[in-house]
Amino acid sequence: MSAAPNTPEHIAIIMDGNGRWAKERGLPRRNGHRAGAESVREAVETCKELGVKYLTLYAFSSENWSRPQSEVDALMVLLDRFLAEKTPELNRQNVRLHTIGNISRLPAKNQKRITKAKEETAQNTDLNLILALSYGAREEITDAVKRIAEQVEGGNLTSDRITKEILSQNLDTAAFPDPDLLVRTSGELRLSNFLLWQLSYAEIVVTKKYWPDFKRADLQAAVEEYSRRHRRFGGL
Ligand code: IPE
Ligand code: IPE
Ligand code: MG
């Protein structure tokens, strides 16, 4: 479907509040993560309906490794199950899977599954679904700076020719436009090390709803709010 005017081309979401959602129901935190997977499915569908071309989901941060091992393990199992179950559906929906972040820190089983899902969806062209996994923006920017330094050391670049475009091209997100809209669920007013460079001019919508309660109508409302915003990019 082609997008209406003022529809964001790229939406990024900090999917937060799974643990609190579960706690309020007297359930273990992993039940909240499981319920959150259903919201992911719905967000993908809604983006397709709206004609959004890129959806980046913050699924696991570089800081989330500091959680209890049992929760990390549960998240990795859920991720593996999600990709195993949903890859055929992504193909039916013409959705291509990408990842950003330090995938090499994930268990080997997850890495294999991710590679397979990326390969199987590589021909799809409707929506790009980008999962941020073991992702941290400071690590991403540091790695980009290292790569650029190596190019300078190798004599392929001089420091006076380093531009913001070159930095962008060395980030994990090199192939994607910057997000137009950032949504964070669960009411927290912070970026939590997400896409620090790329979100410079994103419009921000924060909702109090926990991620498992964030459904089609909520994403539609966020996009409507976005479409009413006046983006000035420092101009008039
Ligand atoms: C977001 O929900 C999912 C991940 C960070 C993996 P949380 O697990 O952060 O849930 P809260 O914020 O503790 O409620
Ligand atoms: C951000 O949520 C990371 C993800 C949603 C994957 P956190 O729950 O980890 O962030 P903080 O700790 O509240 O900043
Ligand atoms: Mg949280």
Short mmCIF file of N, CA and C in Angstrom, two decimals, residues 40-107:
data_model
loop_
_atom_site.label_atom_id
_atom_site.label_comp_id
_atom_site.label_asym_id
_atom_site.label_seq_id
_atom_site.Cartn_x
_atom_site.Cartn_y
_atom_site.Cartn_z
N VAL A 40 4.42 -7.13 18.65
CA VAL A 40 5.36 -6.99 17.53
C VAL A 40 4.64 -7.37 16.23
N ARG A 41 3.94 -8.50 16.28
CA ARG A 41 3.20 -8.95 15.10
C ARG A 41 2.22 -7.87 14.64
N GLU A 42 1.53 -7.29 15.58
CA GLU A 42 0.53 -6.29 15.24
C GLU A 42 1.19 -4.99 14.71
N ALA A 43 2.33 -4.64 15.26
CA ALA A 43 3.03 -3.43 14.78
C ALA A 43 3.48 -3.61 13.34
N VAL A 44 3.96 -4.81 13.02
CA VAL A 44 4.39 -5.09 11.64
C VAL A 44 3.20 -4.95 10.69
N GLU A 45 2.10 -5.57 11.06
CA GLU A 45 0.89 -5.49 10.22
C GLU A 45 0.43 -4.06 10.02
N THR A 46 0.43 -3.29 11.10
CA THR A 46 -0.05 -1.91 11.04
C THR A 46 0.87 -1.06 10.17
N CYS A 47 2.17 -1.27 10.29
CA CYS A 47 3.11 -0.52 9.44
C CYS A 47 2.87 -0.82 7.97
N LYS A 48 2.58 -2.10 7.70
CA LYS A 48 2.29 -2.47 6.31
C LYS A 48 1.04 -1.74 5.81
N GLU A 49 0.01 -1.74 6.63
CA GLU A 49 -1.24 -1.07 6.25
C GLU A 49 -1.03 0.41 6.00
N LEU A 50 -0.16 1.02 6.80
CA LEU A 50 0.05 2.47 6.70
C LEU A 50 1.02 2.86 5.60
N GLY A 51 1.73 1.86 5.06
CA GLY A 51 2.71 2.17 4.02
C GLY A 51 4.05 2.63 4.56
N VAL A 52 4.32 2.32 5.83
CA VAL A 52 5.62 2.62 6.43
C VAL A 52 6.66 1.66 5.80
N LYS A 53 7.84 2.15 5.49
CA LYS A 53 8.83 1.31 4.80
C LYS A 53 9.87 0.67 5.75
N TYR A 54 10.09 1.31 6.91
CA TYR A 54 11.10 0.82 7.86
C TYR A 54 10.52 0.84 9.26
N LEU A 55 10.69 -0.27 9.97
CA LEU A 55 10.27 -0.35 11.37
C LEU A 55 11.45 -0.91 12.17
N THR A 56 12.00 -0.09 13.05
CA THR A 56 13.11 -0.56 13.89
C THR A 56 12.60 -0.78 15.31
N LEU A 57 12.82 -1.98 15.83
CA LEU A 57 12.32 -2.34 17.16
C LEU A 57 13.49 -2.61 18.09
N TYR A 58 13.49 -1.90 19.24
CA TYR A 58 14.53 -2.11 20.25
C TYR A 58 14.10 -3.33 21.06
N ALA A 59 14.74 -4.46 20.78
CA ALA A 59 14.32 -5.73 21.39
C ALA A 59 15.22 -6.14 22.56
N PHE A 60 16.52 -5.77 22.48
CA PHE A 60 17.46 -6.16 23.54
C PHE A 60 18.66 -5.22 23.47
N SER A 61 18.90 -4.51 24.56
CA SER A 61 19.99 -3.52 24.54
C SER A 61 21.29 -4.12 25.03
N SER A 62 22.39 -3.44 24.75
CA SER A 62 23.69 -3.92 25.24
C SER A 62 23.70 -3.93 26.77
N GLU A 63 22.89 -3.07 27.38
CA GLU A 63 22.81 -3.02 28.84
C GLU A 63 21.91 -4.13 29.41
N ASN A 64 21.02 -4.67 28.58
CA ASN A 64 20.12 -5.73 29.07
C ASN A 64 20.86 -7.03 29.41
N TRP A 65 22.14 -7.16 28.97
CA TRP A 65 22.94 -8.33 29.38
C TRP A 65 23.14 -8.35 30.89
N SER A 66 22.96 -7.20 31.54
CA SER A 66 23.17 -7.14 33.00
C SER A 66 21.97 -7.67 33.79
N ARG A 67 20.91 -8.06 33.12
CA ARG A 67 19.75 -8.63 33.82
C ARG A 67 20.07 -10.05 34.31
N PRO A 68 19.27 -10.57 35.25
CA PRO A 68 19.53 -11.94 35.73
C PRO A 68 19.60 -12.91 34.55
N GLN A 69 20.52 -13.88 34.65
CA GLN A 69 20.74 -14.83 33.55
C GLN A 69 19.43 -15.51 33.14
N SER A 70 18.56 -15.78 34.13
CA SER A 70 17.31 -16.49 33.81
C SER A 70 16.44 -15.65 32.87
N GLU A 71 16.44 -14.32 33.08
CA GLU A 71 15.63 -13.47 32.20
C GLU A 71 16.28 -13.37 30.81
N VAL A 72 17.61 -13.24 30.77
CA VAL A 72 18.31 -13.19 29.48
C VAL A 72 18.02 -14.47 28.70
N ASP A 73 18.12 -15.62 29.39
CA ASP A 73 17.86 -16.90 28.73
C ASP A 73 16.44 -16.95 28.18
N ALA A 74 15.48 -16.51 28.99
CA ALA A 74 14.08 -16.53 28.55
C ALA A 74 13.89 -15.66 27.31
N LEU A 75 14.54 -14.50 27.30
CA LEU A 75 14.41 -13.61 26.14
C LEU A 75 15.01 -14.24 24.88
N MET A 76 16.14 -14.93 25.05
CA MET A 76 16.77 -15.57 23.89
C MET A 76 15.91 -16.72 23.35
N VAL A 77 15.28 -17.46 24.26
CA VAL A 77 14.38 -18.54 23.82
C VAL A 77 13.19 -17.94 23.05
N LEU A 78 12.64 -16.86 23.59
CA LEU A 78 11.49 -16.21 22.93
C LEU A 78 11.87 -15.67 21.56
N LEU A 79 13.07 -15.09 21.47
CA LEU A 79 13.53 -14.56 20.18
C LEU A 79 13.64 -15.68 19.16
N ASP A 80 14.23 -16.80 19.60
CA ASP A 80 14.40 -17.93 18.69
C ASP A 80 13.05 -18.46 18.21
N ARG A 81 12.12 -18.58 19.15
CA ARG A 81 10.80 -19.09 18.81
C ARG A 81 10.07 -18.11 17.88
N PHE A 82 10.22 -16.83 18.18
CA PHE A 82 9.55 -15.81 17.36
C PHE A 82 10.02 -15.92 15.91
N LEU A 83 11.33 -16.01 15.71
CA LEU A 83 11.85 -16.05 14.33
C LEU A 83 11.46 -17.36 13.64
N ALA A 84 11.50 -18.47 14.40
CA ALA A 84 11.13 -19.75 13.81
C ALA A 84 9.68 -19.74 13.35
N GLU A 85 8.81 -19.18 14.21
CA GLU A 85 7.37 -19.19 13.88
C GLU A 85 7.00 -18.13 12.86
N LYS A 86 7.64 -16.97 12.93
CA LYS A 86 7.15 -15.82 12.16
C LYS A 86 7.80 -15.64 10.79
N THR A 87 8.93 -16.32 10.55
CA THR A 87 9.59 -16.09 9.27
C THR A 87 8.68 -16.40 8.07
N PRO A 88 7.93 -17.53 8.09
CA PRO A 88 7.01 -17.76 6.95
C PRO A 88 5.99 -16.63 6.80
N GLU A 89 5.53 -16.12 7.94
CA GLU A 89 4.55 -15.02 7.91
C GLU A 89 5.19 -13.74 7.33
N LEU A 90 6.44 -13.49 7.72
CA LEU A 90 7.14 -12.32 7.16
C LEU A 90 7.23 -12.46 5.64
N ASN A 91 7.48 -13.67 5.19
CA ASN A 91 7.57 -13.89 3.74
C ASN A 91 6.23 -13.65 3.05
N ARG A 92 5.17 -14.16 3.67
CA ARG A 92 3.83 -13.92 3.09
C ARG A 92 3.53 -12.43 3.02
N GLN A 93 4.03 -11.69 4.00
CA GLN A 93 3.74 -10.25 4.06
C GLN A 93 4.76 -9.41 3.30
N ASN A 94 5.73 -10.07 2.66
CA ASN A 94 6.76 -9.35 1.90
C ASN A 94 7.60 -8.43 2.79
N VAL A 95 7.94 -8.94 3.99
CA VAL A 95 8.72 -8.17 4.96
C VAL A 95 10.14 -8.72 5.02
N ARG A 96 11.11 -7.84 4.93
CA ARG A 96 12.51 -8.24 4.99
C ARG A 96 13.09 -7.98 6.38
N LEU A 97 13.74 -8.98 6.93
CA LEU A 97 14.32 -8.85 8.27
C LEU A 97 15.77 -8.38 8.20
N HIS A 98 16.10 -7.43 9.07
CA HIS A 98 17.49 -6.98 9.26
C HIS A 98 17.75 -6.94 10.77
N THR A 99 19.02 -6.86 11.13
CA THR A 99 19.34 -6.61 12.55
C THR A 99 20.40 -5.53 12.65
N ILE A 100 20.40 -4.84 13.77
CA ILE A 100 21.51 -3.96 14.14
C ILE A 100 21.93 -4.37 15.55
N GLY A 101 23.19 -4.09 15.89
CA GLY A 101 23.69 -4.48 17.20
C GLY A 101 24.73 -5.57 17.08
N ASN A 102 25.25 -5.93 18.25
CA ASN A 102 26.37 -6.87 18.30
C ASN A 102 25.86 -8.31 18.39
N ILE A 103 25.42 -8.83 17.23
CA ILE A 103 24.80 -10.15 17.17
C ILE A 103 25.76 -11.25 17.65
N SER A 104 27.06 -11.01 17.52
CA SER A 104 28.04 -12.06 17.88
C SER A 104 28.02 -12.36 19.39
N ARG A 105 27.39 -11.50 20.19
CA ARG A 105 27.28 -11.80 21.63
C ARG A 105 26.12 -12.75 21.93
N LEU A 106 25.23 -12.95 20.95
CA LEU A 106 24.06 -13.81 21.17
C LEU A 106 24.48 -15.28 21.15
N PRO A 107 23.70 -16.16 21.80
CA PRO A 107 24.00 -17.60 21.72
C PRO A 107 24.03 -18.06 20.25
#
